Amino acid sequence: MNSTIDTLLNHRSIRQFTSEAIGPEQLDTVLKAGLAASSSSLLQVVSVIRVTDPDKRARLAEFAGHQSYVASAAEFLVFCIDYQRHVELNPNVQADFTELTLIGAVDAGIMAQNCLVAAESMGLGGVYIGGLRNRAAEVDELLGLPQHCAVLFGMCLGHPAQDPDLKPRLPLEVIVHQNHYHPLDKQAVAHYDETMHTYYQQRSSNNKQSGWSEQVTAKLSGESRPHILGYLNSKGLAKR
């Protein structure tokens, strides 16, 4: 074990922050850690919008589903797929392939995770905000994103004002397959359901009464932001 592993294994999403600012050097280090992340073919198709305007923060908190910490966190970063710079360099760039959209989403996730791990290693905390995609077009307009640039998610960063318990994850034997895809171990999932049920019971702020499998299958049985494909297409992405 080392400090890097300790940081990774002790990740918790932080949604309550103190009023303390993040110093410029700390933020610079967080962002440089993000820039150091792997990039497919060195395409570097991610842009980050640092939002400091209080009015825009308030609007983004609303767009994300009234998540107040979007407005109150010391820093709020918005990660975007961005092929605009490439199109400006050469108008023959064909950014509308779905593969390129996937590359942008993957690279943004890798970059953002580097940022978050760097922040956590310095005693900061954060949480991803996928809720921005609830009203992606409005977020896009608010941030003035150009044609070939699309919003993916946000990230709150700040000094933690809470110390939540670690949220249990599925066991490795359910996630990791060897040489070929293995049938689902439903007994292992049932045990995990019990673990999650206990975890939720111990959280006074949580009213969830079911296990993991019931929750996620119920969520996946309904629509999941069906407007997203149209939004991406409107930005010249994921068309073919």
mmCIF file of C-alpha atoms in Angstrom, residues 77-180:
data_model
loop_
_atom_site.group_PDB
_atom_site.id
_atom_site.type_symbol
_atom_site.label_atom_id
_atom_site.label_comp_id
_atom_site.label_asym_id
_atom_site.label_seq_id
_atom_site.Cartn_x
_atom_site.Cartn_y
_atom_site.Cartn_z
ATOM 1 C CA LEU A 77 -15.648 22.600 -13.632
ATOM 2 C CA VAL A 78 -17.596 21.541 -16.710
ATOM 3 C CA PHE A 79 -16.014 18.877 -18.922
ATOM 4 C CA CYS A 80 -16.876 18.921 -22.625
ATOM 5 C CA ILE A 81 -16.172 16.893 -25.743
ATOM 6 C CA ASP A 82 -14.443 19.410 -27.998
ATOM 7 C CA TYR A 83 -13.614 18.979 -31.681
ATOM 8 C CA GLN A 84 -14.061 22.679 -32.401
ATOM 9 C CA ARG A 85 -10.335 23.404 -32.230
ATOM 10 C CA HIS A 86 -9.638 20.577 -34.660
ATOM 11 C CA VAL A 87 -12.235 21.822 -37.154
ATOM 12 C CA GLU A 88 -10.766 25.318 -36.927
ATOM 13 C CA LEU A 89 -7.310 23.902 -37.659
ATOM 14 C CA ASN A 90 -8.614 21.995 -40.678
ATOM 15 C CA PRO A 91 -12.192 22.271 -42.031
ATOM 16 C CA ASN A 92 -11.860 18.790 -43.550
ATOM 17 C CA VAL A 93 -12.008 17.214 -40.076
ATOM 18 C CA GLN A 94 -14.986 14.824 -39.890
ATOM 19 C CA ALA A 95 -16.040 15.028 -36.255
ATOM 20 C CA ASP A 96 -19.464 13.415 -36.680
ATOM 21 C CA PHE A 97 -18.414 9.765 -36.325
ATOM 22 C CA THR A 98 -19.811 8.032 -33.236
ATOM 23 C CA GLU A 99 -16.360 6.573 -32.565
ATOM 24 C CA LEU A 100 -14.997 10.097 -32.126
ATOM 25 C CA THR A 101 -17.791 10.954 -29.706
ATOM 26 C CA LEU A 102 -16.900 7.853 -27.682
ATOM 27 C CA ILE A 103 -13.238 8.887 -27.685
ATOM 28 C CA GLY A 104 -14.216 12.318 -26.390
ATOM 29 C CA ALA A 105 -16.357 10.849 -23.604
ATOM 30 C CA VAL A 106 -13.669 8.345 -22.593
ATOM 31 C CA ASP A 107 -10.893 10.933 -22.614
ATOM 32 C CA ALA A 108 -13.007 13.378 -20.590
ATOM 33 C CA GLY A 109 -13.682 10.707 -17.980
ATOM 34 C CA ILE A 110 -9.990 9.853 -17.698
ATOM 35 C CA MET A 111 -8.996 13.515 -17.460
ATOM 36 C CA ALA A 112 -11.651 14.297 -14.864
ATOM 37 C CA GLN A 113 -10.691 11.321 -12.717
ATOM 38 C CA ASN A 114 -7.079 12.501 -12.741
ATOM 39 C CA CYS A 115 -8.309 15.890 -11.540
ATOM 40 C CA LEU A 116 -10.420 14.390 -8.772
ATOM 41 C CA VAL A 117 -7.717 12.033 -7.516
ATOM 42 C CA ALA A 118 -5.224 14.900 -7.487
ATOM 43 C CA ALA A 119 -7.693 17.029 -5.516
ATOM 44 C CA GLU A 120 -8.382 14.242 -3.019
ATOM 45 C CA SER A 121 -4.655 13.655 -2.536
ATOM 46 C CA MET A 122 -4.432 17.265 -1.287
ATOM 47 C CA GLY A 123 -7.274 16.857 1.189
ATOM 48 C CA LEU A 124 -9.939 18.322 -1.074
ATOM 49 C CA GLY A 125 -13.169 16.580 -2.044
ATOM 50 C CA GLY A 126 -15.536 16.571 -4.954
ATOM 51 C CA VAL A 127 -18.461 15.038 -6.775
ATOM 52 C CA TYR A 128 -19.366 14.491 -10.418
ATOM 53 C CA ILE A 129 -22.484 16.219 -11.739
ATOM 54 C CA GLY A 130 -23.988 14.220 -14.587
ATOM 55 C CA GLY A 131 -27.242 16.073 -13.995
ATOM 56 C CA LEU A 132 -26.040 18.823 -16.336
ATOM 57 C CA ARG A 133 -27.190 16.549 -19.148
ATOM 58 C CA ASN A 134 -30.775 16.860 -17.878
ATOM 59 C CA ARG A 135 -30.877 20.184 -19.703
ATOM 60 C CA ALA A 136 -27.823 19.892 -21.896
ATOM 61 C CA ALA A 137 -28.929 22.404 -24.526
ATOM 62 C CA GLU A 138 -29.550 25.085 -21.892
ATOM 63 C CA VAL A 139 -26.179 24.434 -20.243
ATOM 64 C CA ASP A 140 -24.606 24.624 -23.692
ATOM 65 C CA GLU A 141 -26.197 28.003 -24.392
ATOM 66 C CA LEU A 142 -25.316 29.376 -20.958
ATOM 67 C CA LEU A 143 -21.648 28.487 -21.427
ATOM 68 C CA GLY A 144 -21.513 29.619 -25.057
ATOM 69 C CA LEU A 145 -20.227 26.330 -26.427
ATOM 70 C CA PRO A 146 -19.386 26.355 -30.160
ATOM 71 C CA GLN A 147 -20.736 23.915 -32.755
ATOM 72 C CA HIS A 148 -18.414 20.948 -32.269
ATOM 73 C CA CYS A 149 -18.239 21.184 -28.470
ATOM 74 C CA ALA A 150 -20.778 19.409 -26.227
ATOM 75 C CA VAL A 151 -21.297 19.314 -22.461
ATOM 76 C CA LEU A 152 -20.678 15.981 -20.709
ATOM 77 C CA PHE A 153 -20.642 16.513 -16.924
ATOM 78 C CA GLY A 154 -19.581 18.837 -14.169
ATOM 79 C CA MET A 155 -17.393 18.482 -11.109
ATOM 80 C CA CYS A 156 -17.681 20.254 -7.760
ATOM 81 C CA LEU A 157 -14.436 20.700 -5.826
ATOM 82 C CA GLY A 158 -13.827 22.148 -2.388
ATOM 83 C CA HIS A 159 -12.798 21.571 1.195
ATOM 84 C CA PRO A 160 -15.013 18.819 2.665
ATOM 85 C CA ALA A 161 -17.549 19.712 5.343
ATOM 86 C CA GLN A 162 -18.648 16.078 5.742
ATOM 87 C CA ASP A 163 -17.010 12.699 6.231
ATOM 88 C CA PRO A 164 -19.361 10.117 4.694
ATOM 89 C CA ASP A 165 -18.853 6.380 4.962
ATOM 90 C CA LEU A 166 -17.356 4.506 2.041
ATOM 91 C CA LYS A 167 -20.100 3.287 -0.290
ATOM 92 C CA PRO A 168 -19.719 -0.463 -0.912
ATOM 93 C CA ARG A 169 -19.104 -1.640 -4.474
ATOM 94 C CA LEU A 170 -19.956 -4.883 -6.237
ATOM 95 C CA PRO A 171 -17.431 -7.624 -5.429
ATOM 96 C CA LEU A 172 -14.565 -8.209 -7.846
ATOM 97 C CA GLU A 173 -15.860 -11.640 -8.828
ATOM 98 C CA VAL A 174 -18.951 -10.003 -10.347
ATOM 99 C CA ILE A 175 -16.996 -7.330 -12.229
ATOM 100 C CA VAL A 176 -13.811 -9.105 -13.301
ATOM 101 C CA HIS A 177 -14.036 -11.942 -15.860
ATOM 102 C CA GLN A 178 -11.161 -14.180 -16.895
ATOM 103 C CA ASN A 179 -10.603 -15.226 -20.512
ATOM 104 C CA HIS A 180 -14.334 -15.143 -21.302
#
